[in-house]
Amino acid sequence: SAISASCFLGGSLNIESCYHCTLLAQKYPNDDECFNYISSELKNKINNDTIIKGEDDLDENSDEKILREHIYKILKKMYNNDSDYCGNNRCNKKMIKNIKELDTDLQIYIKNYCDILKKVDKSGTLDSHEI
C-alpha cells in the first residue's frame, strides 16, 4: 500500500503504471507480496522488462553520455559570466550572449549535438532533415 500511496500522492494519474514502474525501479524480488496486487499480464511484463539504466550505468562512450556532454558544452558557451554585469559581484544571473558574440567552437558543438541527436533519434523524425 505504500507504493500505491506514493504513486497517488505523487500525482500519478495512472496508479497501475506507476506501481509497475516502482516495482521495476526499486528492483523488488519477484516473490515479494507487492506482486500479489498486479495482474498476471503485468507480472509477465515485469519479468520480461529490461533492466533500468541509471546515470551511473551509462557506458563511458554511449551516445547518451556524449549527447549530455554536448548539451553541457553548448550551454556553457552560450552564457556570459554574470559578474561582468553585476559590478564584479556574483548576482547569480545567467546572461545569454549576443548572437554576434558566439564563436566558432559553439557552432561546432551545435553541429556535433545535432549529429548525435540524429543518431539517437529512434522515432525517425530527424532522418528527413538536413543539418
Tab-separated table of C-alpha atoms in Angstrom:
chain	number	residue	atom	x	y	z
A	1	SER	CA	0.000	0.000	0.000
A	2	ALA	CA	2.994	2.297	0.494
A	3	ILE	CA	3.808	2.097	-3.216
A	4	SER	CA	0.276	2.903	-4.351
A	5	ALA	CA	0.002	5.717	-1.780
A	6	SER	CA	3.281	7.152	-3.010
A	7	CYS	CA	2.056	6.989	-6.612
A	8	PHE	CA	-1.220	8.681	-5.674
A	9	LEU	CA	0.388	11.382	-3.543
A	10	GLY	CA	2.994	11.935	-6.236
A	11	GLY	CA	0.186	12.988	-8.570
A	12	SER	CA	0.279	9.991	-10.880
A	13	LEU	CA	-2.959	9.594	-12.809
A	14	ASN	CA	-2.190	6.016	-13.823
A	15	ILE	CA	-1.605	4.289	-10.490
A	16	GLU	CA	-1.189	0.846	-12.059
A	17	SER	CA	1.566	2.038	-14.380
A	18	CYS	CA	3.280	3.934	-11.543
A	19	TYR	CA	3.087	0.827	-9.356
A	20	HIS	CA	4.629	-1.259	-12.163
A	21	CYS	CA	7.457	1.249	-12.674
A	22	THR	CA	8.134	1.442	-8.943
A	23	LEU	CA	8.452	-2.334	-8.715
A	24	LEU	CA	10.922	-2.245	-11.595
A	25	ALA	CA	12.916	0.764	-10.427
A	26	GLN	CA	13.275	-0.416	-6.848
A	27	LYS	CA	14.107	-3.949	-8.011
A	28	TYR	CA	11.645	-5.777	-5.797
A	29	PRO	CA	12.167	-9.565	-5.840
A	30	ASN	CA	9.538	-11.393	-7.909
A	31	ASP	CA	8.250	-13.254	-4.860
A	32	ASP	CA	7.576	-10.054	-2.868
A	33	GLU	CA	3.999	-9.618	-1.633
A	34	CYS	CA	3.688	-6.449	-3.747
A	35	PHE	CA	3.387	-8.676	-6.799
A	36	ASN	CA	0.117	-10.080	-5.400
A	37	TYR	CA	-1.593	-6.811	-6.342
A	38	ILE	CA	-0.800	-6.731	-10.049
A	39	SER	CA	-2.294	-8.687	-12.920
A	40	SER	CA	-0.571	-11.750	-14.340
A	41	GLU	CA	-0.102	-9.784	-17.574
A	42	LEU	CA	1.899	-7.143	-15.685
A	43	LYS	CA	3.888	-9.838	-13.877
A	44	ASN	CA	4.924	-11.227	-17.260
A	45	LYS	CA	5.811	-7.738	-18.446
A	46	ILE	CA	7.965	-7.157	-15.375
A	47	ASN	CA	9.733	-10.470	-15.856
A	48	ASN	CA	10.441	-9.566	-19.481
A	49	ASP	CA	11.306	-5.893	-18.969
A	50	THR	CA	14.881	-4.846	-19.445
A	51	ILE	CA	16.985	-3.593	-16.597
A	52	ILE	CA	16.507	0.088	-15.925
A	53	LYS	CA	19.685	2.015	-16.638
A	54	GLY	CA	20.662	4.736	-14.250
A	55	GLU	CA	23.012	7.564	-14.968
A	56	ASP	CA	25.889	5.609	-13.449
A	57	ASP	CA	25.117	2.629	-15.673
A	58	LEU	CA	25.726	4.531	-18.895
A	59	ASP	CA	28.589	3.295	-20.987
A	60	GLU	CA	31.537	5.689	-20.959
A	61	ASN	CA	31.254	6.214	-24.729
A	62	SER	CA	27.498	5.795	-25.098
A	63	ASP	CA	25.588	8.124	-27.367
A	64	GLU	CA	23.507	9.315	-24.408
A	65	LYS	CA	26.610	10.312	-22.458
A	66	ILE	CA	28.101	12.075	-25.479
A	67	LEU	CA	24.791	13.885	-26.027
A	68	ARG	CA	24.815	15.129	-22.411
A	69	GLU	CA	28.375	16.369	-22.803
A	70	HIS	CA	27.458	18.306	-25.944
A	71	ILE	CA	24.465	19.891	-24.195
A	72	TYR	CA	26.699	20.947	-21.297
A	73	LYS	CA	29.303	22.452	-23.656
A	74	ILE	CA	26.662	24.350	-25.630
A	75	LEU	CA	25.049	25.815	-22.524
A	76	LYS	CA	28.419	26.777	-21.081
A	77	LYS	CA	29.373	28.612	-24.286
A	78	MET	CA	26.025	30.418	-24.593
A	79	TYR	CA	26.177	32.279	-21.287
A	80	ASN	CA	28.428	35.103	-20.136
A	81	ASN	CA	29.907	35.332	-16.694
A	82	ASP	CA	27.335	37.308	-14.735
A	83	SER	CA	29.951	39.233	-12.722
A	84	ASP	CA	30.546	41.383	-15.801
A	85	TYR	CA	27.000	42.705	-15.416
A	86	CYS	CA	26.838	42.998	-11.632
A	87	GLY	CA	29.713	45.319	-10.812
A	88	ASN	CA	32.180	42.440	-10.347
A	89	ASN	CA	29.850	40.818	-7.794
A	90	ARG	CA	28.165	37.496	-8.451
A	91	CYS	CA	24.457	38.103	-8.830
A	92	ASN	CA	23.699	34.537	-9.946
A	93	LYS	CA	22.049	35.636	-13.145
A	94	LYS	CA	22.941	33.879	-16.339
A	95	MET	CA	23.371	36.350	-19.162
A	96	ILE	CA	22.893	34.871	-22.600
A	97	LYS	CA	25.432	36.038	-25.125
A	98	ASN	CA	24.543	38.211	-28.062
A	99	ILE	CA	24.397	36.246	-31.317
A	100	LYS	CA	27.403	38.262	-32.537
A	101	GLU	CA	29.465	37.021	-29.573
A	102	LEU	CA	29.001	33.334	-30.343
A	103	ASP	CA	32.230	31.763	-31.509
A	104	THR	CA	33.080	29.007	-33.962
A	105	ASP	CA	33.534	26.493	-31.124
A	106	LEU	CA	29.861	26.867	-30.276
A	107	GLN	CA	28.907	26.317	-33.902
A	108	ILE	CA	30.943	23.103	-33.885
A	109	TYR	CA	29.333	21.981	-30.603
A	110	ILE	CA	25.863	22.600	-32.032
A	111	LYS	CA	26.710	20.682	-35.222
A	112	ASN	CA	28.053	17.744	-33.171
A	113	TYR	CA	24.976	17.891	-30.940
A	114	CYS	CA	22.681	17.720	-33.982
A	115	ASP	CA	24.654	14.800	-35.422
A	116	ILE	CA	24.475	12.767	-32.211
A	117	LEU	CA	20.821	13.727	-31.676
A	118	LYS	CA	20.015	12.436	-35.153
A	119	LYS	CA	21.897	9.237	-34.327
A	120	VAL	CA	19.990	8.545	-31.081
A	121	ASP	CA	16.575	9.510	-32.500
A	122	LYS	CA	14.652	6.252	-32.581
A	123	SER	CA	11.448	7.775	-33.965
A	124	GLY	CA	12.952	8.531	-37.375
A	125	THR	CA	11.731	12.120	-37.203
A	126	LEU	CA	15.160	13.606	-37.826
A	127	ASP	CA	16.057	11.300	-40.733
A	128	SER	CA	14.373	13.568	-43.251
A	129	HIS	CA	16.049	16.788	-42.065
A	130	GLU	CA	19.397	18.180	-43.159
A	131	ILE	CA	21.745	19.653	-40.592
